Short mmCIF file of N, CA and C in Angstrom, two decimals:
data_model
loop_
_atom_site.label_atom_id
_atom_site.label_comp_id
_atom_site.label_asym_id
_atom_site.label_seq_id
_atom_site.Cartn_x
_atom_site.Cartn_y
_atom_site.Cartn_z
N MET D 1 189.05 65.26 121.28
CA MET D 1 188.64 66.64 121.43
C MET D 1 187.42 66.93 120.56
N GLU D 2 187.42 66.36 119.35
CA GLU D 2 186.30 66.59 118.44
C GLU D 2 185.03 65.95 119.00
N GLY D 3 185.15 64.75 119.57
CA GLY D 3 184.00 64.09 120.18
C GLY D 3 183.45 64.87 121.35
N GLU D 4 184.35 65.52 122.10
CA GLU D 4 183.93 66.32 123.26
C GLU D 4 183.10 67.52 122.81
N ALA D 5 183.53 68.16 121.72
CA ALA D 5 182.80 69.33 121.21
C ALA D 5 181.42 68.91 120.71
N SER D 6 181.33 67.80 120.00
CA SER D 6 180.03 67.37 119.49
C SER D 6 179.12 66.92 120.63
N ASN D 7 179.68 66.31 121.66
CA ASN D 7 178.90 65.90 122.83
C ASN D 7 178.31 67.12 123.52
N ARG D 8 179.11 68.17 123.66
CA ARG D 8 178.63 69.42 124.27
C ARG D 8 177.55 70.05 123.40
N ASP D 9 177.72 69.98 122.09
CA ASP D 9 176.73 70.53 121.16
C ASP D 9 175.40 69.78 121.29
N ILE D 10 175.46 68.48 121.44
CA ILE D 10 174.24 67.67 121.59
C ILE D 10 173.53 68.02 122.90
N ARG D 11 174.30 68.26 123.95
CA ARG D 11 173.74 68.53 125.28
C ARG D 11 173.25 69.97 125.43
N ARG D 12 173.52 70.85 124.47
CA ARG D 12 173.22 72.27 124.61
C ARG D 12 171.74 72.55 124.83
N HIS D 13 170.86 71.75 124.23
CA HIS D 13 169.42 71.99 124.40
C HIS D 13 169.00 71.80 125.86
N ILE D 14 169.51 70.74 126.47
CA ILE D 14 169.19 70.47 127.87
C ILE D 14 169.79 71.58 128.74
N ILE D 15 171.04 71.92 128.48
CA ILE D 15 171.71 72.95 129.28
C ILE D 15 170.99 74.29 129.13
N ASN D 16 170.64 74.66 127.91
CA ASN D 16 169.94 75.94 127.70
C ASN D 16 168.57 75.94 128.39
N ALA D 17 167.86 74.82 128.34
CA ALA D 17 166.57 74.74 129.03
C ALA D 17 166.75 74.91 130.54
N CYS D 18 167.81 74.32 131.07
CA CYS D 18 168.07 74.44 132.51
C CYS D 18 168.45 75.87 132.89
N ILE D 19 169.18 76.54 132.03
CA ILE D 19 169.53 77.95 132.30
C ILE D 19 168.26 78.80 132.28
N GLN D 20 167.38 78.55 131.33
CA GLN D 20 166.11 79.29 131.27
C GLN D 20 165.26 79.01 132.50
N TRP D 21 165.23 77.74 132.94
CA TRP D 21 164.51 77.37 134.16
C TRP D 21 165.06 78.18 135.34
N ALA D 22 166.39 78.25 135.44
CA ALA D 22 167.02 78.97 136.56
C ALA D 22 166.63 80.44 136.54
N ARG D 23 166.62 81.03 135.37
CA ARG D 23 166.24 82.45 135.27
C ARG D 23 164.79 82.66 135.69
N ILE D 24 163.91 81.80 135.24
CA ILE D 24 162.49 81.91 135.59
C ILE D 24 162.31 81.80 137.10
N LYS D 25 163.05 80.91 137.72
CA LYS D 25 162.93 80.67 139.16
C LYS D 25 163.73 81.65 140.00
N GLY D 26 164.52 82.50 139.36
CA GLY D 26 165.32 83.48 140.10
C GLY D 26 166.64 82.94 140.60
N TYR D 27 167.09 81.84 140.04
CA TYR D 27 168.39 81.28 140.40
C TYR D 27 169.43 81.78 139.40
N SER D 28 170.67 81.56 139.72
CA SER D 28 171.75 82.02 138.84
C SER D 28 171.83 81.15 137.59
N ASP D 29 172.38 81.75 136.53
CA ASP D 29 172.62 80.98 135.31
C ASP D 29 173.54 79.79 135.61
N SER D 30 174.49 80.00 136.53
CA SER D 30 175.41 78.91 136.85
C SER D 30 174.67 77.71 137.45
N ALA D 31 173.63 77.97 138.24
CA ALA D 31 172.84 76.86 138.79
C ALA D 31 172.18 76.08 137.65
N GLY D 32 171.63 76.80 136.69
CA GLY D 32 171.01 76.15 135.54
C GLY D 32 172.01 75.39 134.71
N TYR D 33 173.17 76.00 134.48
CA TYR D 33 174.21 75.35 133.68
C TYR D 33 174.67 74.05 134.35
N LEU D 34 174.90 74.12 135.65
CA LEU D 34 175.34 72.94 136.38
C LEU D 34 174.27 71.86 136.41
N ARG D 35 173.01 72.27 136.54
CA ARG D 35 171.92 71.29 136.49
C ARG D 35 171.91 70.60 135.13
N GLY D 36 172.07 71.38 134.07
CA GLY D 36 172.10 70.82 132.72
C GLY D 36 173.24 69.84 132.54
N LEU D 37 174.41 70.18 133.08
CA LEU D 37 175.55 69.27 132.98
C LEU D 37 175.28 67.97 133.74
N ALA D 38 174.69 68.08 134.92
CA ALA D 38 174.39 66.88 135.70
C ALA D 38 173.38 65.99 134.97
N ILE D 39 172.34 66.61 134.40
CA ILE D 39 171.32 65.84 133.70
C ILE D 39 171.90 65.13 132.49
N SER D 40 172.78 65.81 131.77
CA SER D 40 173.26 65.27 130.51
C SER D 40 174.55 64.45 130.63
N ALA D 41 175.08 64.33 131.84
CA ALA D 41 176.30 63.53 132.03
C ALA D 41 175.96 62.04 132.03
N LYS D 42 176.86 61.27 131.49
CA LYS D 42 176.65 59.81 131.43
C LYS D 42 176.70 59.19 132.83
N ASP D 43 177.61 59.67 133.65
CA ASP D 43 177.82 59.14 135.00
C ASP D 43 177.75 60.29 136.00
N PRO D 44 177.68 59.97 137.30
CA PRO D 44 177.75 61.04 138.31
C PRO D 44 179.01 61.88 138.10
N VAL D 45 178.88 63.18 138.34
CA VAL D 45 179.99 64.10 138.11
C VAL D 45 180.52 64.63 139.44
N SER D 46 181.82 64.81 139.49
CA SER D 46 182.45 65.33 140.71
C SER D 46 182.50 66.84 140.66
N LEU D 47 182.69 67.44 141.82
CA LEU D 47 182.87 68.89 141.89
C LEU D 47 184.05 69.32 141.02
N ASP D 48 185.15 68.57 141.10
CA ASP D 48 186.33 68.93 140.32
C ASP D 48 186.06 68.87 138.82
N GLU D 49 185.30 67.86 138.38
CA GLU D 49 184.95 67.78 136.96
C GLU D 49 184.08 68.96 136.54
N LEU D 50 183.15 69.34 137.40
CA LEU D 50 182.28 70.48 137.10
C LEU D 50 183.07 71.79 137.07
N VAL D 51 184.03 71.93 137.97
CA VAL D 51 184.90 73.11 137.98
C VAL D 51 185.67 73.17 136.67
N GLN D 52 186.24 72.04 136.28
CA GLN D 52 187.04 71.99 135.05
C GLN D 52 186.17 72.25 133.82
N ASP D 53 184.98 71.68 133.81
CA ASP D 53 184.10 71.80 132.64
C ASP D 53 183.52 73.21 132.49
N THR D 54 183.30 73.91 133.61
CA THR D 54 182.64 75.21 133.56
C THR D 54 183.58 76.39 133.67
N GLY D 55 184.70 76.21 134.35
CA GLY D 55 185.58 77.33 134.63
C GLY D 55 185.13 78.12 135.85
N TYR D 56 184.05 77.66 136.51
CA TYR D 56 183.59 78.32 137.74
C TYR D 56 184.53 77.96 138.88
N SER D 57 184.53 78.79 139.91
CA SER D 57 185.32 78.47 141.09
C SER D 57 184.70 77.28 141.81
N LYS D 58 185.52 76.61 142.60
CA LYS D 58 185.03 75.44 143.34
C LYS D 58 183.92 75.85 144.32
N SER D 59 184.04 77.04 144.91
CA SER D 59 183.01 77.48 145.85
C SER D 59 181.69 77.75 145.12
N THR D 60 181.75 78.32 143.91
CA THR D 60 180.53 78.55 143.12
C THR D 60 179.86 77.23 142.78
N VAL D 61 180.64 76.27 142.34
CA VAL D 61 180.09 74.96 141.98
C VAL D 61 179.51 74.29 143.22
N SER D 62 180.23 74.32 144.31
CA SER D 62 179.78 73.68 145.54
C SER D 62 178.47 74.29 146.05
N LEU D 63 178.41 75.62 146.09
CA LEU D 63 177.19 76.31 146.55
C LEU D 63 176.00 75.99 145.66
N ASN D 64 176.21 76.02 144.35
CA ASN D 64 175.11 75.75 143.43
C ASN D 64 174.67 74.29 143.46
N MET D 65 175.60 73.38 143.60
CA MET D 65 175.22 71.96 143.66
C MET D 65 174.47 71.68 144.97
N ASN D 66 174.88 72.33 146.05
CA ASN D 66 174.13 72.19 147.30
C ASN D 66 172.72 72.75 147.15
N GLN D 67 172.59 73.87 146.45
CA GLN D 67 171.27 74.45 146.21
C GLN D 67 170.42 73.48 145.38
N LEU D 68 170.99 72.91 144.34
CA LEU D 68 170.25 71.96 143.50
C LEU D 68 169.88 70.71 144.30
N LYS D 69 170.76 70.30 145.20
CA LYS D 69 170.46 69.16 146.06
C LYS D 69 169.30 69.48 146.99
N ASN D 70 169.33 70.67 147.59
CA ASN D 70 168.26 71.08 148.50
C ASN D 70 166.92 71.25 147.78
N LEU D 71 166.98 71.58 146.50
CA LEU D 71 165.76 71.71 145.69
C LEU D 71 165.24 70.35 145.23
N GLY D 72 165.99 69.30 145.49
CA GLY D 72 165.57 67.96 145.09
C GLY D 72 165.78 67.68 143.62
N LEU D 73 166.76 68.34 143.01
CA LEU D 73 167.01 68.17 141.58
C LEU D 73 168.22 67.29 141.28
N VAL D 74 169.15 67.25 142.22
CA VAL D 74 170.30 66.35 142.11
C VAL D 74 170.47 65.66 143.46
N LYS D 75 171.22 64.59 143.43
CA LYS D 75 171.51 63.88 144.68
C LYS D 75 173.01 63.65 144.76
N ARG D 76 173.49 63.58 145.97
CA ARG D 76 174.90 63.28 146.20
C ARG D 76 175.04 61.77 146.18
N VAL D 77 175.98 61.31 145.40
CA VAL D 77 176.23 59.89 145.25
C VAL D 77 177.50 59.54 146.01
N VAL D 78 177.43 58.51 146.82
CA VAL D 78 178.59 58.07 147.59
C VAL D 78 179.05 56.73 147.04
N ILE D 79 180.30 56.69 146.65
CA ILE D 79 180.91 55.45 146.21
C ILE D 79 181.92 55.05 147.28
N PRO D 80 181.74 53.87 147.88
CA PRO D 80 182.65 53.46 148.95
C PRO D 80 184.12 53.59 148.53
N GLY D 81 184.89 54.24 149.40
CA GLY D 81 186.30 54.43 149.14
C GLY D 81 186.63 55.67 148.33
N ASP D 82 185.63 56.32 147.76
CA ASP D 82 185.84 57.52 146.96
C ASP D 82 185.42 58.72 147.80
N LYS D 83 186.35 59.62 148.06
CA LYS D 83 186.07 60.76 148.93
C LYS D 83 185.51 61.96 148.17
N ARG D 84 185.42 61.84 146.85
CA ARG D 84 184.93 62.97 146.06
C ARG D 84 183.43 63.18 146.28
N HIS D 85 183.00 64.43 146.09
CA HIS D 85 181.59 64.75 146.09
C HIS D 85 181.08 64.51 144.67
N LEU D 86 180.27 63.47 144.50
CA LEU D 86 179.72 63.14 143.19
C LEU D 86 178.24 63.47 143.17
N TYR D 87 177.77 63.97 142.03
CA TYR D 87 176.37 64.36 141.91
C TYR D 87 175.75 63.73 140.67
N ALA D 88 174.49 63.34 140.83
CA ALA D 88 173.71 62.78 139.72
C ALA D 88 172.33 63.42 139.76
N PRO D 89 171.70 63.53 138.60
CA PRO D 89 170.34 64.11 138.60
C PRO D 89 169.35 63.13 139.21
N ILE D 90 168.31 63.67 139.79
CA ILE D 90 167.22 62.82 140.27
C ILE D 90 166.34 62.55 139.06
N THR D 91 166.15 61.28 138.75
CA THR D 91 165.39 60.91 137.56
C THR D 91 164.18 60.03 137.87
N ASP D 92 164.04 59.60 139.11
CA ASP D 92 162.90 58.77 139.48
C ASP D 92 161.62 59.59 139.39
N PRO D 93 160.66 59.17 138.54
CA PRO D 93 159.44 59.96 138.35
C PRO D 93 158.66 60.23 139.64
N GLU D 94 158.58 59.26 140.52
CA GLU D 94 157.83 59.45 141.76
C GLU D 94 158.51 60.49 142.65
N THR D 95 159.84 60.46 142.71
CA THR D 95 160.58 61.45 143.50
C THR D 95 160.42 62.84 142.90
N ILE D 96 160.48 62.94 141.58
CA ILE D 96 160.30 64.23 140.92
C ILE D 96 158.91 64.77 141.21
N LYS D 97 157.90 63.91 141.09
CA LYS D 97 156.52 64.34 141.38
C LYS D 97 156.41 64.85 142.81
N THR D 98 156.94 64.09 143.76
CA THR D 98 156.87 64.48 145.17
C THR D 98 157.59 65.80 145.41
N ASN D 99 158.78 65.96 144.84
CA ASN D 99 159.54 67.20 145.02
C ASN D 99 158.81 68.41 144.44
N MET D 100 158.20 68.23 143.27
CA MET D 100 157.45 69.33 142.65
C MET D 100 156.25 69.71 143.52
N LEU D 101 155.53 68.71 143.99
CA LEU D 101 154.35 68.98 144.81
C LEU D 101 154.74 69.59 146.16
N ASP D 102 155.85 69.15 146.72
CA ASP D 102 156.33 69.73 147.98
C ASP D 102 156.67 71.21 147.81
N ALA D 103 157.31 71.56 146.69
CA ALA D 103 157.66 72.95 146.45
C ALA D 103 156.41 73.81 146.31
N ILE D 104 155.42 73.30 145.59
CA ILE D 104 154.17 74.05 145.42
C ILE D 104 153.45 74.16 146.76
N THR D 105 153.44 73.09 147.53
CA THR D 105 152.79 73.09 148.85
C THR D 105 153.41 74.15 149.76
N LYS D 106 154.73 74.25 149.76
CA LYS D 106 155.41 75.26 150.59
C LYS D 106 154.98 76.66 150.17
N GLU D 107 154.90 76.89 148.87
CA GLU D 107 154.48 78.21 148.38
C GLU D 107 153.05 78.52 148.81
N VAL D 108 152.17 77.55 148.67
CA VAL D 108 150.76 77.74 149.07
C VAL D 108 150.67 78.02 150.56
N GLN D 109 151.39 77.26 151.38
CA GLN D 109 151.37 77.47 152.82
C GLN D 109 151.87 78.86 153.19
N LEU D 110 152.93 79.29 152.54
CA LEU D 110 153.49 80.62 152.80
C LEU D 110 152.46 81.70 152.54
N PHE D 111 151.79 81.63 151.39
CA PHE D 111 150.82 82.66 151.04
C PHE D 111 149.56 82.58 151.90
N CYS D 112 149.14 81.38 152.24
CA CYS D 112 147.97 81.25 153.11
C CYS D 112 148.24 81.85 154.48
N GLU D 113 149.42 81.61 155.02
CA GLU D 113 149.78 82.21 156.31
C GLU D 113 149.80 83.74 156.21
N ALA D 114 150.35 84.26 155.12
CA ALA D 114 150.40 85.71 154.94
C ALA D 114 148.99 86.29 154.81
N LEU D 115 148.12 85.60 154.08
CA LEU D 115 146.74 86.07 153.94
C LEU D 115 146.03 86.09 155.29
N ASN D 116 146.22 85.03 156.07
CA ASN D 116 145.58 84.96 157.40
C ASN D 116 146.07 86.08 158.32
N LYS D 117 147.36 86.33 158.34
CA LYS D 117 147.92 87.38 159.20
C LYS D 117 147.44 88.76 158.75
N THR D 118 147.41 88.98 157.44
CA THR D 118 146.95 90.27 156.92
C THR D 118 145.49 90.49 157.28
N GLU D 119 144.68 89.46 157.09
CA GLU D 119 143.25 89.57 157.42
C GLU D 119 143.06 89.85 158.91
N SER D 120 143.82 89.18 159.75
CA SER D 120 143.73 89.41 161.20
C SER D 120 144.08 90.85 161.55
N ASP D 121 145.14 91.37 160.94
CA ASP D 121 145.55 92.75 161.20
C ASP D 121 144.47 93.74 160.77
N ILE D 122 143.86 93.50 159.62
CA ILE D 122 142.80 94.40 159.13
C ILE D 122 141.59 94.35 160.06
N LEU D 123 141.18 93.13 160.43
CA LEU D 123 139.99 92.98 161.28
C LEU D 123 140.23 93.52 162.69
N ALA D 124 141.48 93.55 163.11
CA ALA D 124 141.80 94.11 164.43
C ALA D 124 141.91 95.62 164.38
N GLY D 125 141.66 96.19 163.21
CA GLY D 125 141.68 97.64 163.08
C GLY D 125 143.06 98.24 162.99
N ARG D 126 144.05 97.42 162.70
CA ARG D 126 145.41 97.93 162.62
C ARG D 126 145.74 98.51 161.25
N ASP D 127 144.82 98.40 160.35
CA ASP D 127 145.07 98.91 159.00
C ASP D 127 143.75 99.36 158.41
N ASP D 128 143.79 100.42 157.65
CA ASP D 128 142.56 100.90 157.03
C ASP D 128 142.42 100.37 155.59
N ALA D 129 143.07 99.28 155.31
CA ALA D 129 143.05 98.69 153.97
C ALA D 129 141.95 97.62 153.87
N LYS D 130 140.74 98.01 154.17
CA LYS D 130 139.61 97.07 154.13
C LYS D 130 139.40 96.48 152.74
N TYR D 131 139.82 97.24 151.71
CA TYR D 131 139.67 96.74 150.34
C TYR D 131 140.39 95.40 150.16
N LEU D 132 141.41 95.14 150.98
CA LEU D 132 142.16 93.89 150.87
C LEU D 132 141.35 92.67 151.30
N LEU D 133 140.31 92.87 152.13
CA LEU D 133 139.54 91.73 152.61
C LEU D 133 138.93 90.93 151.46
N GLU D 134 138.39 91.64 150.48
CA GLU D 134 137.79 90.94 149.33
C GLU D 134 138.88 90.21 148.52
N ARG D 135 140.00 90.87 148.34
CA ARG D 135 141.10 90.25 147.61
C ARG D 135 141.63 89.04 148.36
N ILE D 136 141.73 89.15 149.67
CA ILE D 136 142.20 88.03 150.48
C ILE D 136 141.25 86.84 150.35
N ALA D 137 139.95 87.12 150.40
CA ALA D 137 138.97 86.04 150.27
C ALA D 137 139.10 85.34 148.93
N SER D 138 139.29 86.11 147.88
CA SER D 138 139.44 85.54 146.54
C SER D 138 140.72 84.71 146.44
N LEU D 139 141.83 85.26 146.94
CA LEU D 139 143.09 84.52 146.91
C LEU D 139 143.03 83.26 147.76
N ARG D 140 142.40 83.37 148.93
CA ARG D 140 142.29 82.21 149.80
C ARG D 140 141.53 81.09 149.08
N GLN D 141 140.45 81.46 148.38
CA GLN D 141 139.67 80.46 147.63
C GLN D 141 140.54 79.80 146.56
N SER D 142 141.34 80.59 145.87
CA SER D 142 142.22 80.05 144.84
C SER D 142 143.25 79.10 145.45
N TYR D 143 143.84 79.50 146.57
CA TYR D 143 144.83 78.64 147.20
C TYR D 143 144.21 77.38 147.79
N GLU D 144 143.00 77.47 148.28
CA GLU D 144 142.32 76.27 148.78
C GLU D 144 142.08 75.28 147.64
N MET D 145 141.69 75.81 146.47
CA MET D 145 141.52 74.93 145.31
C MET D 145 142.87 74.33 144.92
N GLY D 146 143.92 75.12 145.00
CA GLY D 146 145.26 74.62 144.72
C GLY D 146 145.67 73.51 145.66
N LYS D 147 145.36 73.68 146.96
CA LYS D 147 145.66 72.63 147.94
C LYS D 147 144.95 71.34 147.59
N LYS D 148 143.68 71.45 147.20
CA LYS D 148 142.91 70.26 146.84
C LYS D 148 143.50 69.58 145.60
N ALA D 149 143.94 70.38 144.64
CA ALA D 149 144.56 69.81 143.44
C ALA D 149 145.86 69.09 143.81
N ILE D 150 146.66 69.69 144.69
CA ILE D 150 147.90 69.07 145.12
C ILE D 150 147.60 67.76 145.84
N ASP D 151 146.63 67.77 146.75
CA ASP D 151 146.26 66.55 147.46
C ASP D 151 145.80 65.46 146.49
N PHE D 152 145.02 65.86 145.49
CA PHE D 152 144.56 64.92 144.48
C PHE D 152 145.75 64.31 143.73
N LEU D 153 146.70 65.16 143.31
CA LEU D 153 147.86 64.67 142.58
C LEU D 153 148.74 63.76 143.44
N ARG D 154 148.86 64.09 144.72
CA ARG D 154 149.66 63.25 145.61
C ARG D 154 149.09 61.83 145.70
N LYS D 155 147.77 61.73 145.64
CA LYS D 155 147.10 60.43 145.79
C LYS D 155 147.13 59.61 144.50
N GLN D 156 147.34 60.28 143.38
CA GLN D 156 147.31 59.60 142.09
C GLN D 156 148.66 58.93 141.81
N SER D 157 148.60 57.73 141.26
CA SER D 157 149.83 57.09 140.82
C SER D 157 150.24 57.73 139.50
N LEU D 158 151.48 57.57 139.16
CA LEU D 158 151.95 58.13 137.90
C LEU D 158 151.23 57.50 136.71
N ASP D 159 150.89 56.22 136.81
CA ASP D 159 150.15 55.56 135.72
C ASP D 159 148.78 56.19 135.55
N GLU D 160 148.11 56.51 136.66
CA GLU D 160 146.80 57.14 136.58
C GLU D 160 146.90 58.54 135.95
N ILE D 161 147.95 59.26 136.30
CA ILE D 161 148.15 60.59 135.72
C ILE D 161 148.39 60.47 134.23
N LYS D 162 149.25 59.52 133.82
CA LYS D 162 149.52 59.30 132.39
C LYS D 162 148.23 58.99 131.64
N GLU D 163 147.42 58.10 132.21
CA GLU D 163 146.16 57.72 131.56
C GLU D 163 145.23 58.92 131.38
N SER D 164 145.17 59.79 132.38
CA SER D 164 144.28 60.95 132.29
C SER D 164 144.76 61.95 131.25
N LEU D 165 146.04 61.92 130.92
CA LEU D 165 146.58 62.85 129.92
C LEU D 165 146.44 62.34 128.50
N GLU D 166 146.15 61.05 128.37
CA GLU D 166 146.06 60.45 127.01
C GLU D 166 144.71 60.68 126.40
#
């Protein structure tokens, strides 16, 4: 029991960082807490272990782990003959890089589509908000630069990125 308490104390920094990440991203604290537990666990963790460790309901744990899986932060691990849902953090640097860039790309695409539709509506005379045209042009330029940066990062190997940061 004493070892369990000290292990939890050691993992608190990771768990707290994950909770803060969840808040920043608009996710629940439970999503952050569960992500922190998955990251700091020695082995893949089952839904039942997470329920027991957190006191959350099985449905809360299941929904949040599915959300983390869909975000590319954890993966479901299948062990032949074991019917439990086991989860492990994604730790492969290339996969993490790709998932981060994919998330940013989706955001950029969403805003670019919205800018294009808004501009079309204004130019078609459906809105008297002509002041938005200048703002749209500025935002479009920023997002285009963002797309180029994402494309550049996608083409770079992790070693090249590390070298450029040194």
